[in-house]
PDB file of C-alpha atoms in Angstrom:
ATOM      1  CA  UNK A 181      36.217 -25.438  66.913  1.00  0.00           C
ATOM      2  CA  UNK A 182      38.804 -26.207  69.343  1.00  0.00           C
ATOM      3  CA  UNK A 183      41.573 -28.658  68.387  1.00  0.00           C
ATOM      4  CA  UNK A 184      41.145 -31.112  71.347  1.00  0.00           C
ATOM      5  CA  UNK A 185      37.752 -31.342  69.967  1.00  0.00           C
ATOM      6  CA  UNK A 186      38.990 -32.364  66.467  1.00  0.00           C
ATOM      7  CA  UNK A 187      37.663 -35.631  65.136  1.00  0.00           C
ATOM      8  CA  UNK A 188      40.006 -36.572  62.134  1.00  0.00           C
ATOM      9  CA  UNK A 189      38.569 -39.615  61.331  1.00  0.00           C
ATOM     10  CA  UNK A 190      35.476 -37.658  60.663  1.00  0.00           C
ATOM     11  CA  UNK A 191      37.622 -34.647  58.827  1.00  0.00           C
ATOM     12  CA  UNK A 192      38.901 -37.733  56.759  1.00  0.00           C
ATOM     13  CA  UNK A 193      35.377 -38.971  55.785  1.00  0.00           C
ATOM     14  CA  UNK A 194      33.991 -35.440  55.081  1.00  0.00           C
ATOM     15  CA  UNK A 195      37.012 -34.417  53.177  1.00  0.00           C
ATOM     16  CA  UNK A 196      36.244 -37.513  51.248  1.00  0.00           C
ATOM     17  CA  UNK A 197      33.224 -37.004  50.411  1.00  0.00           C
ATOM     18  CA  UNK A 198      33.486 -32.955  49.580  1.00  0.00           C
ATOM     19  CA  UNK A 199      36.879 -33.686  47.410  1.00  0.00           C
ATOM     20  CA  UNK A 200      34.155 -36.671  45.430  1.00  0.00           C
ATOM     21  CA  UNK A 201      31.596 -33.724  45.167  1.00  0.00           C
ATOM     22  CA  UNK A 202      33.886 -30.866  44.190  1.00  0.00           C
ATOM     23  CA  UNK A 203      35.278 -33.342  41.353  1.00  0.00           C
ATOM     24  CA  UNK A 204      32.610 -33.644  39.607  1.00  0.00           C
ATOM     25  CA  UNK A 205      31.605 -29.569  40.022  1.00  0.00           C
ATOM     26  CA  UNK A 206      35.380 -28.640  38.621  1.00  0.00           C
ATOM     27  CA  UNK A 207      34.821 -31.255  35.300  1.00  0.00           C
ATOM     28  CA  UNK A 208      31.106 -29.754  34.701  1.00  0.00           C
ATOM     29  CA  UNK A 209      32.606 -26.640  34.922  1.00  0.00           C
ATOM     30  CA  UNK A 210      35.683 -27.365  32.292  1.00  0.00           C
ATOM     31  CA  UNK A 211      32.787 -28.755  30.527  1.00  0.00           C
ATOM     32  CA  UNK A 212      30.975 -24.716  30.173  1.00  0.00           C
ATOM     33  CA  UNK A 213      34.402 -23.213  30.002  1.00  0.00           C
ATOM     34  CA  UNK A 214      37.262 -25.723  28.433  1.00  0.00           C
ATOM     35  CA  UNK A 215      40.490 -24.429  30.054  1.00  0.00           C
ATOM     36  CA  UNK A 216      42.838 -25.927  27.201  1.00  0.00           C
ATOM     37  CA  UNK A 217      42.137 -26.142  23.237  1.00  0.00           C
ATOM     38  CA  UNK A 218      40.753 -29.494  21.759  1.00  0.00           C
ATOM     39  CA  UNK A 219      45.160 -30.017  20.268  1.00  0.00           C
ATOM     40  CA  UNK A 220      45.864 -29.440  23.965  1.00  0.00           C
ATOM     41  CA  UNK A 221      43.893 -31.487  25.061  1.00  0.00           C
ATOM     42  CA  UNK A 222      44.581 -34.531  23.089  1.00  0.00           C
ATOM     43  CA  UNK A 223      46.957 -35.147  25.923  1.00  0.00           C
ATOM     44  CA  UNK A 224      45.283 -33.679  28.955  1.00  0.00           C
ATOM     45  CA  UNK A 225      47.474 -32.355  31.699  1.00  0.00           C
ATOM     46  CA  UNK A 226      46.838 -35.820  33.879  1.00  0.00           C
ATOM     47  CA  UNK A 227      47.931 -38.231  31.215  1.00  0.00           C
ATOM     48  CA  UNK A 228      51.028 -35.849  30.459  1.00  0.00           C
ATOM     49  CA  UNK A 229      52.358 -36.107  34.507  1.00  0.00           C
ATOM     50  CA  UNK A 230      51.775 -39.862  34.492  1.00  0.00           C
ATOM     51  CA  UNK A 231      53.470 -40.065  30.620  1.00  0.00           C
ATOM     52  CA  UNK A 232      56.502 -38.298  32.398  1.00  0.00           C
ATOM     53  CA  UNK A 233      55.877 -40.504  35.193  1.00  0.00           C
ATOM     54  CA  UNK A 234      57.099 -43.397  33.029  1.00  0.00           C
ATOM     55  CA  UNK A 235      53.485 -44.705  32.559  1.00  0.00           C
ATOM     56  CA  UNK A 236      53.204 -45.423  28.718  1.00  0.00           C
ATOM     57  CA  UNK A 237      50.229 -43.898  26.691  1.00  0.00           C
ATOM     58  CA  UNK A 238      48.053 -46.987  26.112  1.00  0.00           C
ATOM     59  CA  UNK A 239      47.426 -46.790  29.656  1.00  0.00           C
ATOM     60  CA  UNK A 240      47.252 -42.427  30.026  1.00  0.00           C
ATOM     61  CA  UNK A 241      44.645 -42.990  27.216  1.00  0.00           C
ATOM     62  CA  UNK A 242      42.717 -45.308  28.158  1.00  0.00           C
ATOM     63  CA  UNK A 243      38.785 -45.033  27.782  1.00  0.00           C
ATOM     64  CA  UNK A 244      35.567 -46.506  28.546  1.00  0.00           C
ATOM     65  CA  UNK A 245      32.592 -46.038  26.372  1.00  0.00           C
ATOM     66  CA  UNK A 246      29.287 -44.535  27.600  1.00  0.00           C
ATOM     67  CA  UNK A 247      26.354 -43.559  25.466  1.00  0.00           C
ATOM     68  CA  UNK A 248      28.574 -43.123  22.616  1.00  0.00           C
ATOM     69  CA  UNK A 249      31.598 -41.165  24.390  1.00  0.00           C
ATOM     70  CA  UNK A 250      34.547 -42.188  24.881  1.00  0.00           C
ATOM     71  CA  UNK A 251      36.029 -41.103  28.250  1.00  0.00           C
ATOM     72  CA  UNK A 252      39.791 -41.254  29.986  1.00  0.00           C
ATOM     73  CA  UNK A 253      39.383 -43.340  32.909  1.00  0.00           C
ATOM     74  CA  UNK A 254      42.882 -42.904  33.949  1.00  0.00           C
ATOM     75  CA  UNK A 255      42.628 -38.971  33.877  1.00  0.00           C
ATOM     76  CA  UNK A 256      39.469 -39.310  35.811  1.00  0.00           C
ATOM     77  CA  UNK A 257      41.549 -41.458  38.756  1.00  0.00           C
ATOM     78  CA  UNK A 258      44.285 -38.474  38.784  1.00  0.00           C
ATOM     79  CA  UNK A 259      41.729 -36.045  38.991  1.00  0.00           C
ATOM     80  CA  UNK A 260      39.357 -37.239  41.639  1.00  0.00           C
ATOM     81  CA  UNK A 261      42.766 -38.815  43.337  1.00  0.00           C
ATOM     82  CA  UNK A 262      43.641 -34.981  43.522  1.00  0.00           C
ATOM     83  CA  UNK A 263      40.423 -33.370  44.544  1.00  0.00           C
ATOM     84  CA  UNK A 264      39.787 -35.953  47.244  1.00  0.00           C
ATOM     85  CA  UNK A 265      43.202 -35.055  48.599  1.00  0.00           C
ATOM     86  CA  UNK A 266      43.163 -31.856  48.414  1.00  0.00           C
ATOM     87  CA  UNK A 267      39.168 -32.234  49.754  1.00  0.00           C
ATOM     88  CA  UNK A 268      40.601 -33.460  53.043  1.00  0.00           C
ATOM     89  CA  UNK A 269      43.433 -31.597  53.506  1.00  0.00           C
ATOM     90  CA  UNK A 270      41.369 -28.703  53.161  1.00  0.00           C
ATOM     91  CA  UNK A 271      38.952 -30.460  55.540  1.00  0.00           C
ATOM     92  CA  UNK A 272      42.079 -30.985  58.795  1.00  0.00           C
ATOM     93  CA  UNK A 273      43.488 -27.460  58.084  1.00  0.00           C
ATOM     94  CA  UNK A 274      39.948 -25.742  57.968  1.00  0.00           C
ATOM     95  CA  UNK A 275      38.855 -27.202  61.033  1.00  0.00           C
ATOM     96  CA  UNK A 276      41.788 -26.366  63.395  1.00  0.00           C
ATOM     97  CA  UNK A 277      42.386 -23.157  61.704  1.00  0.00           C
ATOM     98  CA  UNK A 278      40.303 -19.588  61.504  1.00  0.00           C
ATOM     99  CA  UNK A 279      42.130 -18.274  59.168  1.00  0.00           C
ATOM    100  CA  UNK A 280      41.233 -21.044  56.122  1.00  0.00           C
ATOM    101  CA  UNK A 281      37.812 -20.018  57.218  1.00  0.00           C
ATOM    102  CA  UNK A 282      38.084 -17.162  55.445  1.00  0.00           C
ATOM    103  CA  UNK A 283      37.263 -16.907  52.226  1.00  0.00           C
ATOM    104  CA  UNK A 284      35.121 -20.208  52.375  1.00  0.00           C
ATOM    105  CA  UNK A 285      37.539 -22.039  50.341  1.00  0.00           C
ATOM    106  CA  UNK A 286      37.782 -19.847  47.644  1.00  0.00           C
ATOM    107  CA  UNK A 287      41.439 -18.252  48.537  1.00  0.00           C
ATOM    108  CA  UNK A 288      43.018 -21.738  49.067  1.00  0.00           C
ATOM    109  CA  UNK A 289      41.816 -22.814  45.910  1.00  0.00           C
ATOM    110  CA  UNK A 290      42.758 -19.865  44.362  1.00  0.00           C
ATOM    111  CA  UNK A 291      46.252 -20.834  46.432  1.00  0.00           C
ATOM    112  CA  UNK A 292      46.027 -24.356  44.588  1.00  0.00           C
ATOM    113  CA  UNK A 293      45.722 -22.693  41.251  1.00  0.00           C
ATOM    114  CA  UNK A 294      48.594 -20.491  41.340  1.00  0.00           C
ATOM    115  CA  UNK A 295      50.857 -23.510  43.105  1.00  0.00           C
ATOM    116  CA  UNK A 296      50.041 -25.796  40.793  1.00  0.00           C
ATOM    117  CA  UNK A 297      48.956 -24.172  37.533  1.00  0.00           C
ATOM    118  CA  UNK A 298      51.281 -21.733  37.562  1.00  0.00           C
ATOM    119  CA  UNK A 299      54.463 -23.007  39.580  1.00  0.00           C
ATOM    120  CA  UNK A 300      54.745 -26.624  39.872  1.00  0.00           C
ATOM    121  CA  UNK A 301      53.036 -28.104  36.577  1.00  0.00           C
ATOM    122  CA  UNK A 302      55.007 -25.402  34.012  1.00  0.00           C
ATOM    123  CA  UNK A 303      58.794 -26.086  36.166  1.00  0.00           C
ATOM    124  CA  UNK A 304      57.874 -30.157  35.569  1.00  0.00           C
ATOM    125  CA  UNK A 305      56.911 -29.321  31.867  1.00  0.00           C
ATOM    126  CA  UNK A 306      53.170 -30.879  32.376  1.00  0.00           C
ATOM    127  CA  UNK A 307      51.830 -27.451  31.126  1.00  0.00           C
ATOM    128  CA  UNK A 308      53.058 -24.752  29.058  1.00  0.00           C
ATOM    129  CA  UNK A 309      54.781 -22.435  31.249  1.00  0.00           C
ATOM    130  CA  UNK A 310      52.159 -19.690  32.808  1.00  0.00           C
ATOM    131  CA  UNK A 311      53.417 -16.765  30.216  1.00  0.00           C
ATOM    132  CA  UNK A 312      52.188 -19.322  27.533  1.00  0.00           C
ATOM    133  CA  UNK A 313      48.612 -20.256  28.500  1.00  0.00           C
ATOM    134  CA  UNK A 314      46.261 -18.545  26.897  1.00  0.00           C
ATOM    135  CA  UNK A 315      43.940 -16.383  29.223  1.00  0.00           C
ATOM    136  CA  UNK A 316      40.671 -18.644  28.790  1.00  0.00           C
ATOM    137  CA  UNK A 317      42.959 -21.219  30.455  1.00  0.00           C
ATOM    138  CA  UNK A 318      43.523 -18.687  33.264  1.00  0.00           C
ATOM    139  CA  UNK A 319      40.398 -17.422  33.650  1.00  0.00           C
ATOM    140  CA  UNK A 320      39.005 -20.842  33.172  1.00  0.00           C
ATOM    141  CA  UNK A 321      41.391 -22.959  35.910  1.00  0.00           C
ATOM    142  CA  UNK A 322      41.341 -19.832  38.399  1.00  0.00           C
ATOM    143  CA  UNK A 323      37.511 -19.382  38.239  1.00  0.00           C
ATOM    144  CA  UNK A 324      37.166 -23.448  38.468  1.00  0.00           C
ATOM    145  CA  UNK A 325      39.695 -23.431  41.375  1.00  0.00           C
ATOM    146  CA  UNK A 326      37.069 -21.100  42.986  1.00  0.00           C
ATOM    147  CA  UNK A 327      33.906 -22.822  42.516  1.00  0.00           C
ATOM    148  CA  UNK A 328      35.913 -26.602  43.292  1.00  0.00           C
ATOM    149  CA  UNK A 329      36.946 -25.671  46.708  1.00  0.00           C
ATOM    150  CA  UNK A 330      34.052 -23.710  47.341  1.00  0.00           C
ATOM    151  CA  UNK A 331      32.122 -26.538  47.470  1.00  0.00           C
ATOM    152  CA  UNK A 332      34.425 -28.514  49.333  1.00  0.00           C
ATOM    153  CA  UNK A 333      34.100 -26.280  51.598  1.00  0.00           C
ATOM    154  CA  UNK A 334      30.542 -26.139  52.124  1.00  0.00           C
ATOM    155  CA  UNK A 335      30.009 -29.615  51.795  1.00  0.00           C
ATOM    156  CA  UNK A 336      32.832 -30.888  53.865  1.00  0.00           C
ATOM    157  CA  UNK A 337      32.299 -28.912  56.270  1.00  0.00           C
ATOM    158  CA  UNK A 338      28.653 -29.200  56.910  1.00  0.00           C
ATOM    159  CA  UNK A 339      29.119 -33.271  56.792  1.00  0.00           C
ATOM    160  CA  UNK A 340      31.899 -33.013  59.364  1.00  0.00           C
ATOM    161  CA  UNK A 341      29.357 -30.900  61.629  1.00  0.00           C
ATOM    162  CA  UNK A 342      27.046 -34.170  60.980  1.00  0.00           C
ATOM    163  CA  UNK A 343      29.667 -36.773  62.174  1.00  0.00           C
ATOM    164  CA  UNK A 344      30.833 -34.979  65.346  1.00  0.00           C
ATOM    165  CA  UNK A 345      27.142 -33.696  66.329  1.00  0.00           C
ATOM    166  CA  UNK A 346      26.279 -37.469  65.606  1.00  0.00           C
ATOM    167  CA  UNK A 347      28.455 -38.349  68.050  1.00  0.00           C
ATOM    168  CA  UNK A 348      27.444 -36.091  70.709  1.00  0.00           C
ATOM    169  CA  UNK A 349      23.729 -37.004  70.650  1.00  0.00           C
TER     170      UNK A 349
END
């Protein structure tokens, strides 16, 4: 694709839409393969960055109830916040660029992993520093990583081949 071609307000929409998709793949899969123990998770990695954010734990832990669960609502905004921007991000780079190409997402998620997981998150103190986490957490978050921007890929991409073709016919 060229860039004079580029449509961003259809990157935007696709990148939307894949980082929505991609959200719920990465929490199914931390639901077969928990990256953190059950102590470790008591404060998940979400509530802990808004915690040092200033935001005060009634509201990091909040819940709704469904069919008997209890689930964070305010960790599920910081996560889907996240993989929607990372979803178009992906979405603007991978269309004007080859190289992101390759790999169909799974090297720039790998990318995001290391970055975040493994850099930024352990300097702010949000995680354990990388040394510390056990390896299920590794394998877990690296292998998620994979299979969440995998499917960005493929689904962002094939809906922003919908909008512009749209457009053309």
């Amino acid at each position: 694709m060229k860039a004079e071609n580029f449509n961003l307000k259809a990157a935007i929409k696709a990148g939307t839409a894949a980082g929505l998709l991609s959200g719920l793949v990465k929490l199914g899969w931390e639901n077969i393969l928990p990256p953190r123990t059950p102590e470790r998770d008591a404060t998940n990695p979400p509530q802990r960055l808004l915690e040092q954010m200033g935001v005060p734990a009634r509201v990091t832990h909040s819940t709704y109830s469904f069919s008997g669960h209890e689930m964070p609502w305010v960790s599920f905004l910081v996560h889907f916040g996240f993989s929607v921007s990372f979803g178009i991000i992906y979405e603007v780079l991978v269309e004007n660029s080859q190289y992101l190409k390759k790999g169909y997402g799974t090297i720039f998620g790998l990318a995001v992993w290391v970055a975040f997981h493994l850099g930024v998150m352990p300097e702010m103190g949000t995680v354990p520093k990388a040394k510390d986490q056990p390896k299920e957490e590794h394998l877990s978050e690296a292998l998620g990583h994979i299979a969440w921007m995998w499917t960005n890929d493929i689904v962002g991409r094939e809906l922003y081949r919908r909008l512009t073709e749209a457009k053309k016919g």
